């Protein structure tokens, strides 16, 4: 337990009487990539929203040694960031302003290192630097995703949670995004990755959870999960082979 | 109407228009960030003007009691939030709440009782009036709006009406039913061509322009200004950056109260201000904000000048109907807006 950055025990989230996630256990060890895969409506996004505090939930969430349930802003201040499925960019504001706002909580806490962080993010996403004065709303889908990830990195997070980072993106961009995810882990960022693109997610992750109907159906080493015949059949079947051919 | 009267009316219209501009900008800003239609915006103006008048009379302004009371309530609410609900509120933010809601008003009270109020220079009195009225903004947000921040726009509007009525009542209590007029910031008269321009007119227009530039710089250059804009563009996105709606709300109300109180200081030398004068002036700012669709700062400013001019010219021709004409302006504007603009769904 001690070596885990995030420990979730018995997390349940209900929308009215409908339980979207029930008694979910999940851990993210320091410096690892953990992925949660599963079909649409399995409760993946709900799980992330509940962990960061956007949704009310029951159960224990131990993040970075602290076992309480603060609001979203306090979680962000502690080093957890979420790149939501909808990106939630500030469309009418410039790319650079979007990035700077990613460091809002750090600046408020008195850290004055956002210039170097900004240079790091620009080094990771040169395209954002080229367009830094442009409004975020004018970016293409892939660039928007890069901006969303870059903005999250501006907070220098301990845990980066990515919700469907490949959703709606062209295969070439998807590969770029996953390359960056692997690169971030090398830099020591722990990552909790929610994906429908199970094949790509399992390739990059260390550990995987398979979520169905709001409960963990299976979990283990990402490689073992990827080799499991049941997973191959339901998630890595012909459809994704077809996708991979397109991507390749 | 000859040229002299025309110039005089136009000057009057622009001066009033400058005040309406400030109020309209504050309304647009508050609505963008918090979705609240700030009906009590005019009360900040009345409180500002009347506080200044009391200071000029050399007595202790009743605003001080309002500030002490509102601060105590705001702190009690923060304390209750920290204790109950299981929600953790760190000691640091509780200490900050105590400093602002209890410490600051008490310090100001001590200062006011020590100072020889009547003998102070005009600028010092103006600063004291601002120091008394402006903190009421964030306190108002904490007490009335923060608990219902997620409510629909209509609920927020109803709360805003309630706050307005409460503030008018409190205003009657602490300022009394008599109106006051304050000393102009300048008695100088300037000849510009055939035109006589009063020093105070220039002060009003200059101060308004300076404030508009300052607000622009704040929103364009500073991190907190950008944070407020971000909240206006995308509340969820802002929360994920750690910009809490409560922080944004308090900061917006601080600005709105500052703009309102300052416009009160500018307005009070031009006309007699009563405890309930704020509403009518605020409503004219609101008409201007509506002309801008409650979303555009430049259009709101243009609308405010238009309202000011319409008011001053109609007061020449049919003075009994000047308010009627100003408020009737809103009907063609609404018609035009509803025809010209298509309904935009909230951005996802």
Coordinates of C-alpha atoms in Angstrom, one line a residue:
Chain A
X1 CA 0.0 0.0 0.0
X2 CA 2.8 2.4 1.0
X3 CA 4.3 2.5 -2.5
X4 CA 1.0 3.5 -4.2
X5 CA 0.3 7.1 -5.2
X6 CA -3.4 6.5 -5.4
X7 CA -5.4 3.9 -3.6
X8 CA -9.2 3.7 -4.2
X9 CA -11.2 1.3 -1.9
X10 CA -14.8 0.5 -2.3
X11 CA -15.7 3.5 -4.5
X12 CA -19.4 3.8 -5.3
X13 CA -21.0 6.5 -7.4
X14 CA -24.8 6.7 -7.9
X15 CA -26.8 8.9 -10.3
X16 CA -30.0 9.0 -8.3
X17 CA -30.9 5.4 -7.7
X18 CA -28.8 4.0 -10.5
X19 CA -25.4 2.9 -9.3
X20 CA -22.9 3.8 -12.0
X21 CA -19.9 2.4 -10.2
X22 CA -20.1 0.0 -7.3
X23 CA -17.4 -1.0 -4.8
X24 CA -14.5 -0.4 -7.1
X25 CA -10.9 -1.0 -5.9
X26 CA -8.1 0.5 -7.9
X27 CA -4.4 1.5 -7.2
X28 CA -1.9 3.5 -9.1
X29 CA 1.7 2.8 -8.0
X30 CA 4.3 5.6 -8.1
X31 CA 5.7 6.2 -11.6
X32 CA 3.5 3.7 -13.4
X33 CA 0.8 3.8 -16.1
X34 CA -2.4 2.2 -15.1
X35 CA -5.2 1.8 -17.6
X36 CA -8.9 1.3 -17.2
X37 CA -10.5 -0.2 -20.3
X38 CA -14.0 -1.3 -20.9
X39 CA -17.0 -0.7 -23.1
X40 CA -19.1 2.5 -23.4
X41 CA -21.1 3.2 -20.2
X42 CA -19.0 0.9 -18.0
X43 CA -18.4 3.8 -15.6
X44 CA -14.8 4.7 -16.6
X45 CA -15.4 8.5 -16.9
X46 CA -17.6 8.4 -13.8
X47 CA -14.7 6.8 -11.9
X48 CA -12.3 9.5 -12.8
X49 CA -14.7 12.3 -12.0
X50 CA -15.4 10.8 -8.6
X51 CA -11.7 10.3 -7.8
X52 CA -10.9 14.0 -8.4
X53 CA -14.1 15.1 -6.6
X54 CA -16.3 16.4 -9.4
X55 CA -18.9 13.8 -8.5
X56 CA -20.1 12.9 -5.0
X57 CA -19.2 9.3 -4.1
X58 CA -18.7 6.9 -1.2
X59 CA -15.6 4.9 -0.4
X60 CA -12.0 5.7 0.5
X61 CA -9.6 7.6 -1.8
X62 CA -6.1 7.8 -0.5
X63 CA -4.0 10.1 -2.7
X64 CA -0.4 10.9 -1.9
X65 CA -0.8 9.7 1.7
X66 CA -3.8 11.8 2.5
X67 CA -7.0 10.0 3.3
X68 CA -9.8 12.6 3.0
X69 CA -12.2 13.9 0.4
X70 CA -11.5 17.5 -0.4
X71 CA -13.1 19.4 -3.2
X72 CA -11.7 19.5 -6.8
X73 CA -9.6 22.6 -6.3
X74 CA -7.8 21.1 -3.3
X75 CA -7.1 17.9 -5.1
X76 CA -5.6 19.9 -8.0
X77 CA -3.5 21.8 -5.5
X78 CA -2.2 18.4 -4.1
X79 CA -1.1 17.3 -7.5
X80 CA -3.9 15.5 -9.2
X81 CA -5.1 16.6 -12.7
X82 CA -7.7 15.4 -15.0
X83 CA -7.7 15.8 -18.8
X84 CA -11.4 15.3 -19.4
X85 CA -13.0 13.6 -22.4
X86 CA -14.4 16.8 -23.6
X87 CA -11.1 18.6 -23.2
X88 CA -12.8 21.6 -21.5
X89 CA -10.5 24.1 -23.1
X90 CA -11.0 27.9 -22.8
X91 CA -12.0 28.3 -26.5
X92 CA -11.9 32.1 -26.8
X93 CA -8.6 32.5 -25.0
X94 CA -5.2 32.1 -26.5
X95 CA -3.2 28.8 -26.3
X96 CA -0.6 30.4 -24.1
X97 CA -3.3 31.7 -21.7
X98 CA -4.8 28.2 -21.6
X99 CA -1.5 26.8 -20.6
X100 CA -0.7 29.5 -18.0
X101 CA -4.1 28.9 -16.4
X102 CA -3.0 25.2 -16.0
X103 CA -0.5 26.6 -13.5
X104 CA -3.1 28.7 -11.7
X105 CA -3.1 26.6 -8.5
X106 CA 0.8 26.5 -8.4
X107 CA 1.0 30.2 -8.9
X108 CA -1.6 30.7 -6.2
X109 CA 0.5 28.6 -3.8
X110 CA 3.5 30.9 -4.5
X111 CA 5.5 28.8 -7.0
X112 CA 7.0 31.1 -9.6
X113 CA 8.4 28.5 -12.0
X114 CA 5.7 28.6 -14.7
X115 CA 8.1 30.0 -17.3
X116 CA 10.3 26.9 -17.2
X117 CA 7.3 24.6 -17.1
X118 CA 5.9 26.4 -20.1
X119 CA 9.2 25.9 -22.0
X120 CA 9.0 22.2 -21.1
X121 CA 5.5 21.9 -22.4
X122 CA 6.4 23.8 -25.6
X123 CA 9.4 21.4 -26.0
X124 CA 7.0 18.5 -25.8
X125 CA 4.4 20.0 -28.1
X126 CA 6.3 22.3 -30.6
X127 CA 3.0 22.8 -32.5
X128 CA 1.5 24.6 -29.5
X129 CA 4.4 27.0 -29.4
X130 CA 4.0 27.9 -33.1
X131 CA 0.4 28.8 -32.5
X132 CA 0.6 30.2 -29.0
X133 CA -1.2 33.4 -29.7
X134 CA -4.0 31.7 -31.6
X135 CA -7.4 31.1 -29.8
X136 CA -7.8 27.6 -28.5
X137 CA -11.1 27.2 -30.3
X138 CA -9.4 27.4 -33.7
X139 CA -7.3 24.3 -33.1
X140 CA -7.8 20.9 -34.8
X141 CA -8.9 17.9 -32.7
X142 CA -5.4 16.5 -32.2
X143 CA -4.0 19.9 -31.3
X144 CA -6.8 20.4 -28.8
X145 CA -5.9 17.2 -27.2
X146 CA -2.3 18.2 -27.0
X147 CA -3.3 21.5 -25.5
X148 CA -5.5 19.8 -22.9
X149 CA -2.6 17.5 -21.9
X150 CA -0.1 20.4 -22.0
X151 CA -2.4 22.5 -19.8
X152 CA -2.6 19.6 -17.3
X153 CA 1.1 19.3 -17.3
X154 CA 1.5 23.0 -16.4
X155 CA 0.3 22.0 -12.9
X156 CA 3.3 19.7 -12.6
X157 CA 1.0 16.9 -11.5
X158 CA 2.0 13.8 -9.5
X159 CA -0.9 11.9 -11.0
X160 CA -2.2 12.7 -14.5
X161 CA -5.6 11.2 -15.3
X162 CA -6.4 11.0 -19.0
X163 CA -10.0 10.3 -20.1
X164 CA -10.2 8.9 -23.6
X165 CA -7.2 10.9 -25.0
X166 CA -7.5 9.1 -28.4
X167 CA -11.2 9.7 -28.8
X168 CA -12.1 11.1 -32.2
X169 CA -8.5 11.5 -33.3
X170 CA -6.9 10.3 -36.5
X171 CA -4.7 7.2 -36.1
X172 CA -1.5 9.1 -36.7
X173 CA -2.3 11.5 -34.0
X174 CA -3.4 8.7 -31.7
X175 CA 0.1 7.2 -32.0
X176 CA 1.6 10.6 -31.2
X177 CA -0.5 10.9 -28.1
X178 CA 0.5 7.5 -26.9
X179 CA 4.2 8.3 -27.6
X180 CA 3.8 11.3 -25.4
X181 CA 2.1 9.3 -22.6
X182 CA 5.1 6.9 -22.6
X183 CA 7.5 9.9 -22.6
X184 CA 5.7 11.4 -19.6
X185 CA 6.1 8.2 -17.6
X186 CA 9.8 8.3 -18.3
X187 CA 9.8 11.7 -16.7
X188 CA 8.2 10.3 -13.6
X189 CA 4.6 11.3 -14.0
X190 CA 2.2 8.6 -12.8
X191 CA -0.7 8.1 -15.2
X192 CA -4.2 6.8 -14.9
X193 CA -5.5 6.2 -18.4
X194 CA -9.0 5.5 -19.4
X195 CA -9.3 4.2 -23.0
X196 CA -11.7 2.6 -25.4
X197 CA -8.7 1.9 -27.7
X198 CA -7.8 -1.1 -25.6
X199 CA -4.9 -2.3 -27.8
X200 CA -3.0 1.0 -27.6
X201 CA -3.7 1.4 -23.9
X202 CA -2.5 -2.1 -23.0
X203 CA 0.6 -1.6 -25.0
X204 CA 1.7 1.4 -23.1
X205 CA 0.4 0.5 -19.6
X206 CA 2.0 -1.5 -16.8
X207 CA -1.2 -2.5 -15.1
X208 CA -4.8 -2.8 -16.4
X209 CA -8.3 -2.9 -15.0
X210 CA -11.2 -4.1 -17.1
X211 CA -14.4 -2.3 -16.1
X212 CA -17.9 -3.6 -17.0
X213 CA -21.2 -2.3 -15.6
X214 CA -19.5 -0.3 -13.0
X215 CA -17.4 -3.1 -11.5
X216 CA -13.9 -4.5 -12.0
X217 CA -14.3 -7.6 -14.2
X218 CA -10.6 -8.4 -14.4
X219 CA -7.3 -6.9 -13.5
X220 CA -3.6 -7.6 -13.8
X221 CA -0.4 -6.9 -15.6
X222 CA -1.2 -5.2 -18.9
X223 CA 0.6 -7.8 -20.9
X224 CA -1.2 -10.6 -19.2
X225 CA -4.5 -8.9 -19.8
X226 CA -3.7 -8.3 -23.4
X227 CA -3.0 -12.0 -23.9
X228 CA -6.1 -13.2 -22.1
X229 CA -8.4 -14.9 -24.7
X230 CA -11.6 -13.3 -23.3
X231 CA -10.1 -9.8 -23.7
X232 CA -8.8 -10.6 -27.1
X233 CA -12.3 -11.7 -28.1
X234 CA -14.2 -8.8 -26.6
X235 CA -11.8 -5.9 -26.9
X236 CA -9.0 -6.7 -29.2
X237 CA -11.0 -8.5 -31.9
X238 CA -11.2 -8.0 -35.6
X239 CA -12.4 -4.4 -35.2
X240 CA -9.3 -3.2 -33.5
X241 CA -7.0 -5.2 -35.8
X242 CA -8.7 -3.4 -38.6
X243 CA -8.0 -0.1 -36.8
X244 CA -4.4 -1.1 -36.4
X245 CA -4.0 -1.7 -40.0
X246 CA -5.3 1.7 -40.7
X247 CA -3.0 3.2 -38.2
X248 CA 0.0 1.2 -39.4
Chain B
X1 CA -33.0 74.2 -29.3
X2 CA -29.9 76.2 -30.1
X3 CA -26.4 75.1 -30.2
X4 CA -25.5 76.0 -26.6
X5 CA -28.3 73.9 -25.2
X6 CA -27.5 71.0 -27.5
X7 CA -23.9 71.0 -26.4
X8 CA -24.9 71.3 -22.8
X9 CA -27.4 68.4 -23.1
X10 CA -24.9 66.2 -25.0
X11 CA -22.3 66.9 -22.3
X12 CA -24.7 66.0 -19.6
X13 CA -25.7 62.8 -21.5
X14 CA -22.1 61.7 -21.9
X15 CA -21.3 62.3 -18.3
X16 CA -24.3 60.2 -17.1
X17 CA -23.4 57.8 -19.9
X18 CA -20.0 57.3 -18.3
X19 CA -21.5 56.3 -15.0
X20 CA -24.0 54.0 -16.7
X21 CA -21.0 52.5 -18.7
X22 CA -19.3 51.5 -15.4
X23 CA -22.4 49.9 -14.0
X24 CA -23.1 48.1 -17.3
X25 CA -19.6 46.7 -17.5
X26 CA -19.9 45.5 -14.0
X27 CA -23.2 43.8 -14.7
X28 CA -21.8 42.1 -17.8
X29 CA -18.7 40.9 -15.9
X30 CA -20.7 39.5 -13.0
X31 CA -23.1 37.7 -15.3
X32 CA -20.3 36.2 -17.4
X33 CA -18.4 34.8 -14.4
X34 CA -21.2 33.9 -12.0
X35 CA -24.4 33.9 -14.1
X36 CA -25.9 36.3 -11.6
X37 CA -27.8 39.4 -12.8
X38 CA -26.6 41.7 -10.1
X39 CA -29.7 43.8 -9.3
X40 CA -28.0 45.3 -6.2
X41 CA -25.2 46.8 -8.4
X42 CA -26.9 50.2 -8.0
X43 CA -26.9 49.8 -4.2
X44 CA -23.1 49.9 -4.2
X45 CA -23.4 53.3 -6.0
X46 CA -25.9 54.6 -3.4
X47 CA -23.8 53.3 -0.5
X48 CA -20.7 54.8 -2.0
X49 CA -22.3 58.3 -2.5
X50 CA -24.0 58.3 0.9
X51 CA -20.9 57.1 2.8
X52 CA -19.0 59.9 1.2
X53 CA -21.7 62.4 2.2
X54 CA -21.6 61.2 5.8
X55 CA -17.8 61.5 5.9
X56 CA -18.1 65.0 4.5
X57 CA -20.5 65.9 7.3
X58 CA -17.8 64.7 9.7
X59 CA -19.7 61.9 11.2
X60 CA -19.2 58.1 11.4
X61 CA -20.8 56.5 8.3
X62 CA -23.4 53.8 9.1
X63 CA -21.8 51.7 6.4
X64 CA -19.3 50.7 9.1
X65 CA -22.1 48.8 11.1
X66 CA -23.2 47.1 7.9
X67 CA -19.6 46.1 7.2
X68 CA -19.1 44.8 10.7
X69 CA -22.4 42.9 10.6
X70 CA -21.9 41.4 7.1
X71 CA -18.4 40.4 8.0
X72 CA -19.5 38.6 11.2
X73 CA -22.2 36.7 9.2
X74 CA -19.8 35.8 6.5
X75 CA -17.3 34.5 9.0
X76 CA -19.9 32.5 10.8
X77 CA -20.9 30.9 7.6
X78 CA -17.3 30.0 6.8
X79 CA -17.0 28.5 10.3
X80 CA -20.2 26.5 9.9
X81 CA -18.9 25.1 6.5
X82 CA -15.6 24.2 8.1
X83 CA -17.3 22.4 11.0
X84 CA -20.2 20.6 9.4
X85 CA -20.7 18.7 6.2
X86 CA -17.5 16.6 6.7
X87 CA -15.9 18.9 4.1
X88 CA -12.4 19.8 5.1
X89 CA -11.7 23.5 5.1
X90 CA -8.0 24.0 6.0
X91 CA -7.1 26.2 9.0
X92 CA -5.3 28.6 6.6
X93 CA -8.4 29.5 4.7
X94 CA -10.4 29.9 7.9
X95 CA -7.7 32.2 9.2
X96 CA -7.9 34.2 6.0
X97 CA -11.7 34.4 6.3
X98 CA -11.3 35.7 9.9
X99 CA -8.8 38.3 8.8
X100 CA -11.0 39.7 6.0
X101 CA -14.4 39.4 7.6
X102 CA -13.6 40.2 11.2
X103 CA -10.1 41.8 11.4
X104 CA -10.4 44.2 8.5
X105 CA -13.8 45.8 9.6
X106 CA -12.5 46.1 13.2
X107 CA -9.3 47.7 12.1
X108 CA -11.2 50.1 9.9
X109 CA -13.6 50.9 12.8
X110 CA -10.6 51.7 15.0
X111 CA -9.1 53.9 12.2
X112 CA -12.4 55.8 11.6
X113 CA -13.0 56.6 15.3
X114 CA -9.4 57.9 15.6
X115 CA -9.4 60.1 12.5
X116 CA -10.6 63.7 12.5
X117 CA -13.2 62.9 9.8
X118 CA -14.3 66.5 9.0
X119 CA -10.8 67.8 8.5
X120 CA -9.6 65.2 6.1
X121 CA -8.8 66.1 2.5
X122 CA -11.3 65.0 -0.2
X123 CA -9.1 62.2 -1.6
X124 CA -8.7 60.6 1.8
X125 CA -12.4 60.7 2.4
X126 CA -13.0 59.1 -1.0
X127 CA -10.5 56.3 -0.1
X128 CA -12.2 55.7 3.2
X129 CA -15.6 55.5 1.5
X130 CA -14.2 52.9 -0.9
X131 CA -12.6 51.0 1.9
X132 CA -16.0 50.9 3.6
X133 CA -18.1 49.9 0.7
X134 CA -16.0 47.7 -1.5
X135 CA -15.5 44.8 0.9
X136 CA -19.3 44.5 1.1
X137 CA -19.1 42.9 -2.4
X138 CA -17.3 39.7 -1.5
X139 CA -19.3 39.5 1.7
X140 CA -22.5 39.7 -0.2
X141 CA -21.3 36.9 -2.5
X142 CA -20.3 34.7 0.5
X143 CA -23.6 35.3 2.3
X144 CA -26.2 35.3 -0.4
X145 CA -24.9 33.7 -3.5
X146 CA -22.2 31.1 -2.6
X147 CA -24.6 28.7 -1.0
X148 CA -26.7 28.7 -4.2
X149 CA -23.9 29.1 -6.7
X150 CA -25.0 26.0 -8.7
X151 CA -28.7 27.1 -8.9
X152 CA -30.3 28.0 -12.2
X153 CA -30.1 31.6 -13.4
X154 CA -33.7 32.3 -12.4
X155 CA -33.0 31.3 -8.8
X156 CA -29.9 33.5 -8.7
X157 CA -32.0 36.4 -10.1
X158 CA -34.6 36.0 -7.4
X159 CA -31.8 36.0 -4.7
X160 CA -30.4 39.1 -6.4
X161 CA -33.7 40.8 -6.1
X162 CA -33.9 39.8 -2.4
X163 CA -30.4 41.2 -1.7
X164 CA -31.4 44.4 -3.5
X165 CA -34.5 44.9 -1.3
X166 CA -32.5 44.0 1.8
X167 CA -29.8 46.5 0.9
X168 CA -32.3 49.3 0.3
X169 CA -33.9 48.6 3.7
X170 CA -30.5 48.6 5.4
X171 CA -29.6 51.8 3.5
X172 CA -32.7 53.5 4.9
X173 CA -31.8 52.3 8.4
X174 CA -28.2 53.5 8.4
X175 CA -28.4 56.6 6.1
X176 CA -31.9 57.8 6.9
X177 CA -34.5 59.0 4.4
X178 CA -32.8 62.3 3.5
X179 CA -30.8 62.7 0.4
X180 CA -27.3 64.1 0.2
X181 CA -25.1 65.7 -2.4
X182 CA -21.3 65.7 -2.1
X183 CA -18.6 68.2 -3.1
X184 CA -17.5 67.9 -6.7
X185 CA -13.9 66.8 -7.1
X186 CA -13.2 70.0 -9.0
X187 CA -14.9 73.3 -9.3
X188 CA -12.8 74.4 -12.3
X189 CA -14.5 75.5 -15.5
X190 CA -12.9 75.1 -18.9
X191 CA -13.7 76.9 -22.1
X192 CA -13.4 74.5 -25.0
X193 CA -14.4 76.5 -28.1
X194 CA -18.0 77.7 -27.4
X195 CA -18.4 75.0 -24.8
X196 CA -18.2 75.4 -21.0
X197 CA -16.9 72.2 -19.5
X198 CA -17.0 71.6 -15.7
X199 CA -14.0 70.2 -13.9
X200 CA -16.2 67.5 -12.4
X201 CA -17.5 66.4 -15.8
X202 CA -13.9 65.9 -16.9
X203 CA -13.2 64.0 -13.7
X204 CA -16.1 61.7 -14.3
X205 CA -15.2 60.9 -17.9
X206 CA -11.5 60.6 -17.0
X207 CA -12.1 58.3 -14.1
X208 CA -14.4 56.2 -16.1
X209 CA -11.9 55.8 -19.0
X210 CA -9.1 55.1 -16.5
X211 CA -11.2 52.4 -14.8
X212 CA -12.1 50.8 -18.2
X213 CA -8.5 50.7 -19.1
X214 CA -7.6 49.2 -15.7
X215 CA -10.3 46.6 -16.0
X216 CA -9.0 45.7 -19.5
X217 CA -5.5 45.3 -18.3
X218 CA -6.6 43.3 -15.4
X219 CA -8.5 40.8 -17.6
X220 CA -5.9 40.7 -20.3
X221 CA -2.6 40.6 -18.4
X222 CA -3.0 39.2 -14.9
X223 CA -3.4 35.6 -13.9
X224 CA -6.4 36.3 -11.8
X225 CA -8.1 38.3 -14.6
X226 CA -7.5 35.3 -16.9
X227 CA -8.9 33.0 -14.3
X228 CA -12.1 35.0 -14.2
X229 CA -12.3 34.9 -18.0
X230 CA -11.7 31.2 -17.9
X231 CA -14.5 30.7 -15.4
X232 CA -16.8 32.7 -17.7
X233 CA -15.8 30.6 -20.8
X234 CA -15.8 27.2 -19.2
X235 CA -16.7 26.6 -15.5
X236 CA -15.8 22.9 -15.5
X237 CA -12.5 23.5 -17.2
X238 CA -11.7 26.2 -14.7
X239 CA -12.5 24.0 -11.7
X240 CA -10.1 21.4 -13.1
X241 CA -7.4 24.0 -13.1
X242 CA -8.1 24.6 -9.5
X243 CA -10.0 27.9 -10.0
X244 CA -12.9 27.5 -7.6
X245 CA -16.2 29.1 -8.4
X246 CA -16.3 30.6 -4.9
X247 CA -13.0 32.3 -5.4
X248 CA -14.1 33.6 -8.8
X249 CA -17.4 34.8 -7.4
X250 CA -15.8 36.7 -4.5
X251 CA -13.2 38.3 -6.8
X252 CA -15.9 39.4 -9.3
X253 CA -18.0 40.8 -6.6
X254 CA -15.0 42.7 -5.2
X255 CA -14.6 44.3 -8.6
X256 CA -18.3 45.0 -9.0
X257 CA -18.4 46.7 -5.6
X258 CA -15.4 48.7 -6.4
X259 CA -16.8 49.9 -9.8
X260 CA -20.2 50.6 -8.1
X261 CA -18.8 52.5 -5.1
X262 CA -16.5 54.5 -7.4
X263 CA -19.3 55.4 -9.7
X264 CA -21.2 56.5 -6.5
X265 CA -18.4 58.9 -5.6
X266 CA -18.6 60.3 -9.1
X267 CA -22.3 60.4 -9.2
X268 CA -23.1 62.0 -5.9
X269 CA -21.8 65.5 -6.7
X270 CA -24.0 65.6 -9.8
X271 CA -27.3 64.9 -8.2
X272 CA -28.9 64.3 -4.8
X273 CA -28.5 60.6 -3.8
X274 CA -31.0 58.9 -1.6
X275 CA -30.8 55.5 0.0
X276 CA -32.9 54.1 -2.8
X277 CA -31.4 56.0 -5.7
X278 CA -29.2 53.1 -6.7
X279 CA -31.9 51.0 -8.3
X280 CA -32.9 53.5 -11.0
X281 CA -29.3 54.2 -11.9
X282 CA -28.5 50.5 -11.9
X283 CA -31.5 49.8 -14.0
X284 CA -30.2 52.2 -16.7
X285 CA -26.9 50.4 -16.5
X286 CA -28.9 47.2 -17.0
X287 CA -30.6 48.5 -20.1
X288 CA -27.2 49.3 -21.5
X289 CA -26.0 45.9 -20.6
X290 CA -29.0 44.4 -22.4
X291 CA -28.2 46.4 -25.5
X292 CA -24.9 44.6 -25.4
X293 CA -26.8 41.3 -25.0
X294 CA -25.3 40.9 -21.5
X295 CA -22.3 39.5 -23.2
X296 CA -20.4 42.2 -25.0
X297 CA -18.4 44.9 -23.1
X298 CA -18.0 47.4 -26.0
X299 CA -21.7 47.1 -27.0
X300 CA -22.7 47.6 -23.4
X301 CA -20.5 50.7 -23.2
X302 CA -22.0 52.1 -26.4
X303 CA -25.4 51.3 -25.1
X304 CA -24.7 53.1 -21.9
X305 CA -23.7 56.3 -23.7
X306 CA -26.8 56.0 -25.8
X307 CA -28.9 55.7 -22.7
X308 CA -27.2 58.7 -21.2
X309 CA -27.8 60.8 -24.3
X310 CA -31.4 59.7 -24.7
X311 CA -32.1 60.5 -21.1
X312 CA -30.6 64.0 -21.3
X313 CA -32.3 65.0 -24.5
X314 CA -35.7 63.6 -23.5
X315 CA -35.4 65.4 -20.2
X316 CA -35.2 68.6 -22.3
X317 CA -38.2 67.9 -24.4
X318 CA -40.5 65.9 -22.1
X319 CA -38.9 65.8 -18.7
X320 CA -41.7 63.9 -17.1
X321 CA -41.2 61.0 -19.5
X322 CA -37.4 60.7 -19.5
X323 CA -37.3 57.5 -17.6
X324 CA -40.2 56.1 -19.6
X325 CA -38.3 56.8 -22.9
X326 CA -35.1 55.2 -21.6
X327 CA -36.8 52.1 -20.5
X328 CA -38.9 51.9 -23.6
X329 CA -35.6 51.7 -25.5
X330 CA -35.3 48.1 -24.3
X331 CA -38.3 46.9 -26.3
X332 CA -37.0 47.6 -29.8
X333 CA -33.6 46.3 -28.6
X334 CA -35.0 43.1 -27.4
X335 CA -37.0 42.7 -30.6
X336 CA -34.0 43.4 -32.7
X337 CA -31.9 41.0 -30.7
X338 CA -34.4 38.2 -30.8
X339 CA -34.7 38.5 -34.6
X340 CA -31.1 39.0 -35.3
X341 CA -29.5 36.4 -33.1
X342 CA -30.2 32.8 -33.2
X343 CA -30.3 30.9 -29.9
X344 CA -26.9 29.5 -29.1
X345 CA -26.7 26.2 -27.2
X346 CA -24.2 26.2 -24.3
X347 CA -20.8 25.2 -25.6
X348 CA -19.8 21.7 -24.7

